[in-house]
Short mmCIF file of C-alpha atoms and ligand atoms in Angstrom, two decimals:
data_model
loop_
_atom_site.label_atom_id
_atom_site.label_comp_id
_atom_site.label_asym_id
_atom_site.label_seq_id
_atom_site.Cartn_x
_atom_site.Cartn_y
_atom_site.Cartn_z
CA MET A 1 -15.26 10.62 -16.78
CA ARG A 2 -16.17 6.99 -16.91
CA ARG A 3 -13.17 4.41 -17.74
CA SER A 4 -13.74 2.04 -20.80
CA GLY A 5 -13.17 -1.58 -19.93
CA VAL A 6 -12.88 -3.17 -16.82
CA ALA A 7 -10.31 -2.80 -13.79
CA PRO A 8 -8.98 -4.44 -11.01
CA ARG A 9 -11.41 -3.78 -7.81
CA SER A 10 -8.71 -3.33 -5.43
CA LEU A 11 -5.25 -4.29 -4.13
CA ALA A 12 -5.05 -8.22 -3.09
CA TYR A 13 -2.13 -8.81 -1.70
CA LEU A 14 1.63 -8.56 -2.13
CA VAL A 15 4.33 -11.65 -2.43
CA VAL A 16 7.42 -11.70 -0.69
CA GLU A 17 10.25 -13.75 -0.93
CA THR A 18 12.64 -13.80 1.67
CA LYS A 19 15.51 -15.49 3.10
CA HIS A 20 14.26 -14.22 6.84
CA VAL A 21 10.96 -16.40 7.29
CA ALA A 22 11.61 -16.42 11.23
CA LYS A 23 12.19 -13.06 11.43
CA TRP A 24 9.08 -12.14 9.33
CA ARG A 25 6.66 -14.43 11.49
CA ASP A 26 7.95 -12.30 14.43
CA PHE A 27 7.96 -9.39 12.95
CA ALA A 28 4.18 -9.76 11.61
CA ALA A 29 2.57 -11.63 14.63
CA LYS A 30 4.47 -9.27 17.68
CA VAL A 31 4.41 -5.41 15.60
CA LEU A 32 2.43 -5.68 12.98
CA GLY A 33 -0.46 -7.96 14.55
CA MET A 34 -1.14 -9.84 11.58
CA GLN A 35 -1.47 -13.70 12.00
CA PRO A 36 1.31 -15.66 10.48
CA GLU A 37 0.33 -19.91 9.81
CA ASP A 38 2.66 -21.81 7.96
CA ASP A 39 2.11 -22.16 4.13
CA GLY A 40 3.32 -25.49 3.91
CA ARG A 41 6.29 -25.01 1.73
CA GLY A 42 8.60 -23.56 4.20
CA GLY A 43 6.52 -19.85 3.54
CA LEU A 44 3.75 -17.97 5.70
CA SER A 45 0.46 -17.19 4.79
CA LEU A 46 0.29 -13.58 6.91
CA ARG A 47 -3.77 -12.92 7.49
CA MET A 48 -4.81 -9.37 8.60
CA ASP A 49 -8.92 -10.02 8.23
CA GLU A 50 -11.37 -12.99 6.83
CA ARG A 51 -9.30 -13.77 3.96
CA CYS A 52 -6.72 -16.81 4.02
CA SER A 53 -3.96 -14.15 3.16
CA ARG A 54 -2.99 -11.06 2.51
CA ILE A 55 1.06 -11.34 2.01
CA PHE A 56 2.84 -14.34 0.73
CA VAL A 57 5.63 -14.93 2.55
CA SER A 58 8.09 -17.04 0.39
CA ALA A 59 10.69 -18.88 1.14
CA GLY A 60 13.90 -18.28 -1.13
CA GLU A 61 17.19 -17.10 -1.82
CA ARG A 62 16.75 -13.34 -2.27
CA ASP A 63 14.72 -10.09 -0.31
CA ALA A 64 12.48 -9.13 -2.45
CA VAL A 65 8.63 -8.31 -3.46
CA ILE A 66 8.30 -10.39 -6.10
CA ALA A 67 4.57 -9.63 -7.16
CA THR A 68 1.78 -7.47 -6.71
CA GLY A 69 -1.77 -9.18 -6.77
CA TRP A 70 -4.92 -7.31 -8.21
CA GLU A 71 -8.32 -8.40 -7.79
CA MET A 72 -10.91 -8.71 -10.63
CA ALA A 73 -14.40 -8.53 -9.62
CA ASP A 74 -15.39 -11.75 -11.33
CA VAL A 75 -13.97 -14.43 -13.70
CA ALA A 76 -15.50 -12.70 -16.56
CA ALA A 77 -13.74 -9.31 -16.11
CA TRP A 78 -10.90 -11.21 -14.93
CA ALA A 79 -10.88 -12.67 -18.41
CA GLU A 80 -11.62 -9.31 -20.25
CA LEU A 81 -8.74 -7.81 -18.58
CA CYS A 82 -6.44 -10.70 -19.68
CA ASP A 83 -7.80 -10.59 -23.31
CA ARG A 84 -7.22 -6.74 -23.46
CA LEU A 85 -3.57 -6.99 -22.26
CA ARG A 86 -2.85 -9.98 -25.04
CA GLU A 87 -4.43 -7.75 -27.39
CA SER A 88 -2.03 -5.05 -26.81
CA GLY A 89 0.80 -7.72 -27.20
CA LEU A 90 1.81 -8.10 -23.62
CA ALA A 91 2.71 -12.05 -23.00
CA VAL A 92 0.16 -12.93 -20.03
CA ALA A 93 0.95 -16.21 -18.66
CA VAL A 94 -2.32 -18.28 -17.17
CA GLY A 95 -1.03 -19.58 -13.80
CA SER A 96 -0.73 -23.48 -12.63
CA ARG A 97 -3.22 -24.98 -10.74
CA ASP A 98 -0.73 -25.05 -8.52
CA LEU A 99 0.18 -21.80 -8.28
CA ALA A 100 -3.68 -20.71 -7.58
CA ALA A 101 -3.64 -23.49 -4.59
CA HIS A 102 -0.77 -21.48 -3.32
CA ARG A 103 -2.40 -17.78 -3.61
CA LYS A 104 -5.62 -19.44 -2.88
CA VAL A 105 -7.59 -18.07 -5.63
CA GLU A 106 -9.96 -19.52 -8.16
CA GLY A 107 -8.20 -18.21 -11.16
CA ILE A 108 -4.43 -16.13 -11.87
CA ALA A 109 -2.40 -14.66 -14.65
CA SER A 110 0.25 -12.82 -14.14
CA VAL A 111 2.09 -10.05 -16.57
CA LYS A 112 4.96 -7.76 -16.19
CA ASP A 113 4.72 -4.19 -15.78
CA PRO A 114 7.15 -1.84 -17.75
CA ALA A 115 9.45 -1.75 -15.09
CA GLY A 116 9.92 -5.91 -14.44
CA THR A 117 7.68 -6.12 -11.60
CA CYS A 118 5.19 -9.26 -11.56
CA VAL A 119 1.82 -7.88 -11.99
CA GLU A 120 -0.32 -10.80 -10.88
CA LEU A 121 -4.52 -10.71 -11.72
CA ILE A 122 -6.79 -12.71 -9.67
CA HIS A 123 -10.26 -13.86 -9.35
CA GLY A 124 -12.42 -15.75 -6.31
CA ALA A 125 -10.08 -15.04 -3.32
CA ALA A 126 -10.94 -17.58 -0.63
CA CYS A 127 -11.43 -16.53 3.18
CA ALA A 128 -10.66 -18.86 6.06
CA GLU A 129 -12.75 -21.08 7.60
CA THR A 130 -11.94 -19.38 10.89
CA PRO A 131 -11.97 -15.77 12.17
CA PHE A 132 -8.89 -13.77 12.15
CA THR A 133 -7.17 -13.58 15.16
CA PRO A 134 -4.21 -10.98 15.44
CA GLY A 135 -0.93 -11.52 16.25
CA ARG A 136 -0.99 -9.19 19.64
CA SER A 137 -4.04 -7.12 20.63
CA LEU A 138 -5.89 -4.56 17.99
CA SER A 139 -8.87 -3.46 16.19
CA GLY A 140 -7.96 -4.47 13.45
CA PHE A 141 -7.28 -3.86 9.53
CA ARG A 142 -9.44 -1.94 7.04
CA THR A 143 -9.73 -3.80 4.20
CA GLY A 144 -12.80 -4.90 2.66
CA PRO A 145 -13.79 -3.28 -0.45
CA LEU A 146 -10.88 -1.18 -0.17
CA GLY A 147 -8.52 -3.97 -0.57
CA LEU A 148 -5.21 -4.49 1.64
CA GLY A 149 -4.13 -1.06 1.29
CA HIS A 150 -1.28 0.60 -1.07
CA ALA A 151 1.57 -0.87 -2.82
CA VAL A 152 4.27 2.32 -3.98
CA LEU A 153 7.24 0.95 -6.81
CA THR A 154 10.12 3.18 -6.83
CA VAL A 155 11.07 3.85 -10.76
CA SER A 156 13.14 5.19 -12.75
CA ASP A 157 10.63 7.57 -14.66
CA ILE A 158 7.12 7.47 -13.71
CA ALA A 159 5.86 8.03 -17.29
CA ALA A 160 7.63 5.35 -18.64
CA VAL A 161 5.25 3.24 -16.09
CA ALA A 162 2.07 4.78 -15.27
CA PRO A 163 0.35 4.38 -18.57
CA PHE A 164 0.38 0.51 -18.42
CA TYR A 165 -1.23 0.95 -15.20
CA THR A 166 -4.00 3.21 -16.15
CA ASP A 167 -4.07 2.75 -20.18
CA LEU A 168 -4.21 -0.68 -19.87
CA LEU A 169 -5.41 -1.23 -15.98
CA GLY A 170 -7.98 0.92 -15.56
CA PHE A 171 -6.18 2.42 -12.60
CA ARG A 172 -7.31 6.31 -12.80
CA LEU A 173 -4.58 9.38 -11.62
CA SER A 174 -5.40 10.55 -7.91
CA ASP A 175 -3.06 13.63 -7.98
CA HIS A 176 1.16 13.92 -8.55
CA ALA A 177 3.46 16.16 -7.25
CA ARG A 178 7.38 17.11 -8.18
CA ARG A 179 8.80 18.22 -4.95
CA PRO A 180 10.83 17.01 -2.69
CA PHE A 181 10.56 13.96 -5.14
CA ALA A 182 8.34 13.22 -8.21
CA ALA A 183 5.52 10.95 -6.87
CA ALA A 184 2.17 10.25 -8.77
CA PHE A 185 -1.07 8.23 -6.88
CA PHE A 186 -4.10 6.15 -8.48
CA HIS A 187 -7.26 4.90 -6.92
CA LEU A 188 -9.14 1.87 -7.86
CA ASN A 189 -12.28 2.65 -5.47
CA SER A 190 -12.38 5.05 -2.35
CA ARG A 191 -9.48 4.38 -1.14
CA HIS A 192 -7.07 7.67 -2.33
CA HIS A 193 -4.16 5.34 -3.77
CA SER A 194 -4.25 1.44 -3.92
CA LEU A 195 -0.69 2.31 -6.12
CA ALA A 196 1.93 5.24 -6.30
CA MET A 197 5.04 5.47 -7.81
CA ILE A 198 7.98 7.06 -6.77
CA GLU A 199 10.76 8.22 -9.13
CA THR A 200 13.94 7.84 -7.33
CA GLY A 201 15.52 6.27 -10.26
CA GLU A 202 15.47 3.07 -10.04
CA ASP A 203 13.19 0.19 -10.48
CA GLY A 204 11.59 -1.82 -7.28
CA PHE A 205 9.33 -2.01 -4.24
CA HIS A 206 9.30 0.81 -1.37
CA HIS A 207 6.38 0.32 0.81
CA LEU A 208 3.60 -1.50 1.45
CA MET A 209 1.03 0.78 3.34
CA VAL A 210 -1.74 -1.11 5.71
CA GLU A 211 -4.19 0.66 7.60
CA LEU A 212 -5.76 0.15 11.12
CA ASP A 213 -9.11 0.57 12.45
CA SER A 214 -7.80 2.72 15.31
CA LEU A 215 -5.20 5.51 15.65
CA ASP A 216 -4.31 3.84 19.20
CA ASP A 217 -3.08 0.59 17.26
CA VAL A 218 -0.89 2.65 15.06
CA GLY A 219 0.30 4.46 18.51
CA GLN A 220 1.28 0.87 20.09
CA ALA A 221 2.60 0.06 16.74
CA TYR A 222 5.14 2.56 17.20
CA ASP A 223 5.57 2.02 20.80
CA LEU A 224 7.01 -1.39 20.14
CA ALA A 225 8.80 -0.73 16.52
CA GLN A 226 11.16 2.07 18.86
CA LEU A 227 12.09 -0.84 21.10
CA GLU A 228 14.18 -1.77 18.02
CA GLU A 229 17.35 -0.47 16.43
CA GLY A 230 16.59 0.53 13.62
CA ARG A 231 12.96 -0.83 13.19
CA VAL A 232 11.48 3.07 12.32
CA ALA A 233 12.23 4.52 9.08
CA VAL A 234 10.06 7.13 8.33
CA THR A 235 8.79 9.01 11.80
CA LEU A 236 5.14 9.48 12.62
CA GLY A 237 3.30 12.08 10.36
CA ARG A 238 0.86 12.83 8.30
CA HIS A 239 -0.11 12.94 4.49
CA SER A 240 -1.43 15.83 3.12
CA ASN A 241 -2.63 13.74 0.12
CA ASP A 242 -5.11 10.98 1.76
CA PHE A 243 -4.54 12.42 5.08
CA MET A 244 -3.10 9.11 6.69
CA THR A 245 -1.48 9.24 9.98
CA SER A 246 1.25 6.78 9.66
CA PHE A 247 4.78 5.36 10.42
CA TYR A 248 6.96 3.26 7.98
CA MET A 249 8.72 0.03 9.24
CA ARG A 250 11.73 -1.65 7.54
CA THR A 251 10.91 -5.26 7.18
CA PRO A 252 13.32 -8.14 7.31
CA SER A 253 12.96 -7.86 3.46
CA ASP A 254 14.21 -4.13 2.89
CA PHE A 255 11.19 -2.81 1.71
CA LEU A 256 9.14 -0.85 3.88
CA ILE A 257 5.26 -1.27 5.74
CA GLU A 258 3.96 1.78 6.23
CA TYR A 259 1.52 1.68 8.98
CA GLY A 260 -1.26 4.25 9.07
CA TRP A 261 -5.03 5.28 10.41
CA GLY A 262 -7.76 7.64 9.03
CA GLY A 263 -6.85 7.39 5.47
CA ARG A 264 -9.91 9.50 3.54
CA SER A 265 -12.20 8.14 1.08
CA ILE A 266 -13.20 9.56 -2.35
CA ASP A 267 -15.53 9.31 -4.80
CA PRO A 268 -13.80 7.52 -7.45
CA GLU A 269 -17.06 9.13 -9.87
CA SER A 270 -16.41 12.87 -9.83
CA TRP A 271 -12.61 12.98 -8.32
CA GLN A 272 -10.78 15.16 -10.30
CA ALA A 273 -6.54 14.31 -10.23
CA PHE A 274 -4.51 17.89 -9.70
CA GLU A 275 -0.73 19.06 -8.59
CA CYS A 276 0.01 18.40 -5.03
CA VAL A 277 2.09 21.20 -4.16
CA ASP A 278 2.01 21.21 -0.44
CA GLY A 279 4.75 18.67 0.07
CA PRO A 280 3.95 15.45 1.14
CA SER A 281 3.08 15.75 4.77
CA LEU A 282 1.46 18.25 7.00
CA TRP A 283 3.87 17.30 9.53
CA GLY A 284 5.86 14.56 10.43
CA HIS A 285 7.33 11.89 8.58
CA GLU A 286 10.84 12.13 8.34
CA ARG A 287 12.24 10.07 6.04
CA SER A 288 15.28 7.78 6.68
CA TRP A 289 15.26 7.27 2.77
CA LEU A 290 15.70 10.30 1.35
CA GLY A 291 19.08 12.32 0.55
CA PRO A 292 19.85 15.19 3.34
CA GLU A 293 19.11 17.80 0.68
CA LYS A 294 15.88 16.65 0.16
CA ARG A 295 15.13 15.70 3.28
CA ALA A 296 16.17 19.69 3.99
CA GLU A 297 13.28 20.54 1.31
CA ALA A 298 10.40 18.33 2.60
CA LEU A 299 11.24 20.08 6.14
CA ARG A 300 10.82 23.35 4.58
CA PHE A 301 7.40 22.37 2.84
CA ARG A 302 6.65 20.76 6.18
CA LEU A 303 7.06 23.88 7.85
CA GLU A 304 5.21 25.94 5.18
CA ALA A 305 2.19 23.60 5.44
CA ALA A 306 2.06 24.49 9.24
CA ALA A 307 2.37 28.46 9.11
CA LYS A 308 -0.13 28.51 6.48
CA GLY A 309 -2.57 26.33 8.58
CA LEU A 310 -3.05 22.78 6.65
CA ARG A 311 -4.88 20.43 8.35
CA ALA A 312 -6.65 17.30 7.66
CA PRO A 313 -10.75 17.58 8.34
CA ASP A 314 -10.91 15.62 12.27
CA PHE A 315 -13.17 13.85 14.19
CA VAL A 316 -13.70 16.54 16.74
CA ARG A 317 -15.04 19.76 16.36
CA SER A 318 -14.74 23.45 17.61
CA GLY A 319 -17.04 23.58 20.76
CA ASP A 320 -16.65 20.03 21.38
CA HIS A 321 -14.50 20.68 24.56
CA GLN A 322 -17.41 23.37 26.28
CA GLU A 323 -19.13 22.98 29.18
CA GLU A 324 -22.70 22.96 29.30
C1 LIG B 401 1.96 8.45 0.66
O1 LIG B 401 1.10 7.10 1.78
C2 LIG B 401 3.03 7.97 0.45
O2 LIG B 401 3.69 7.08 0.50
C3 LIG B 401 4.00 9.14 0.37
C4 LIG B 401 5.50 8.73 0.01
C5 LIG B 401 3.09 10.63 -0.23
C6 LIG B 401 2.20 10.99 0.02
C7 LIG B 401 0.86 9.80 0.16
FE1 LIG B 402 2.17 5.59 1.36
#
C-alpha cells in the first residue's frame, strides 16, 4: 500500500546540547571515528560522510538531545509537509536564516512531537568541500540514501506518539514488540528502521544508531570503549529484527550511541509489519539500562532463540570452507 503524500527520505542529523564539548570532541574522534569541527559558536559539527555535519553538538546548560533532523527530497516536498502539519493544527515554525546557516541547510522548519521532542524538517543539506577524514582509522559510515542511522525515543505511551510520525509525517511501521519491553520500529527507506520508540514510562531520547561499513570497525571500537570504565552500556549482540550486530556506548550527554554493522535492507513497497515475538536480540546485548527482571526475561528470550536456531542470513555459506 502506498502512503499518500510526502514523507521525509531519511534521518539527516541529530542536535545535542551539552556542558561537555571537550569530552564530546575526544569521544567523537577517538572512539566513534567521526570528524569534529568547530561550529564557530563554541560547539561542534561532527562529520561522518560528505555532509558538513551529521551531529550538531551545541554548547549549553543541559545535556540532552534537543532535536532530530529529517530530510525532505526538495523544497516542494518540504512545503507540502509543512502545510499538512499546519492543516492538522500543529504549530510549525519556519527556521530563521541563522538557524538554517547553523544546520547548513537551505530550508528548515520545526514542530514538536506529542512527547515534546523537537522535530526539524529540512531540505538542501550542504556537503563539505573537503573529503571526510575519520578521527581514527576506519572503513566508513553507511549513510547515503539510508540516512544517518536510526533515532530511538523513550516514551510513556507509544500509542500517544506514534500516530504523529505515521499519519502526519508518513513513517511506516516495520514491526513492533511487547516483551521484554514494548517497542515499535518505523522506516522511511530500505533501512529497517530510521525511528523507533521504547515504552519506558518516560519521554526522552534513548539512542542514536550509526552503522559502519565493516564489522571490524565495530570490533575495534568495542576494544577502545572497554578501556574506559562505564563506557559500554549494552554489550555486543545481534538484533533479531534488523539483524544489526552492535554494542551501545554512553555519550557525554546521558543518551546512548549504538555502533553497528550488517543491518538488513528491506523493500519498503512490499514490507508487511508484524509482531516480533522472539525478543530484541538473537544473542548478546546485555542491557545495563533495563531493570533486573526485564534483563532476566531478555536473557530467557535469547536462550530460546539460540535453542530454536534463530540466526540472521550470513555471508559465509555452508560449503565455503571445503577444499577443492
Ligand atoms: C534495535 O536497533 C534496537 O535498538 C532495539 C532496542 C531493538 C531492536 C533493534
Ligand atoms: Fe537501535
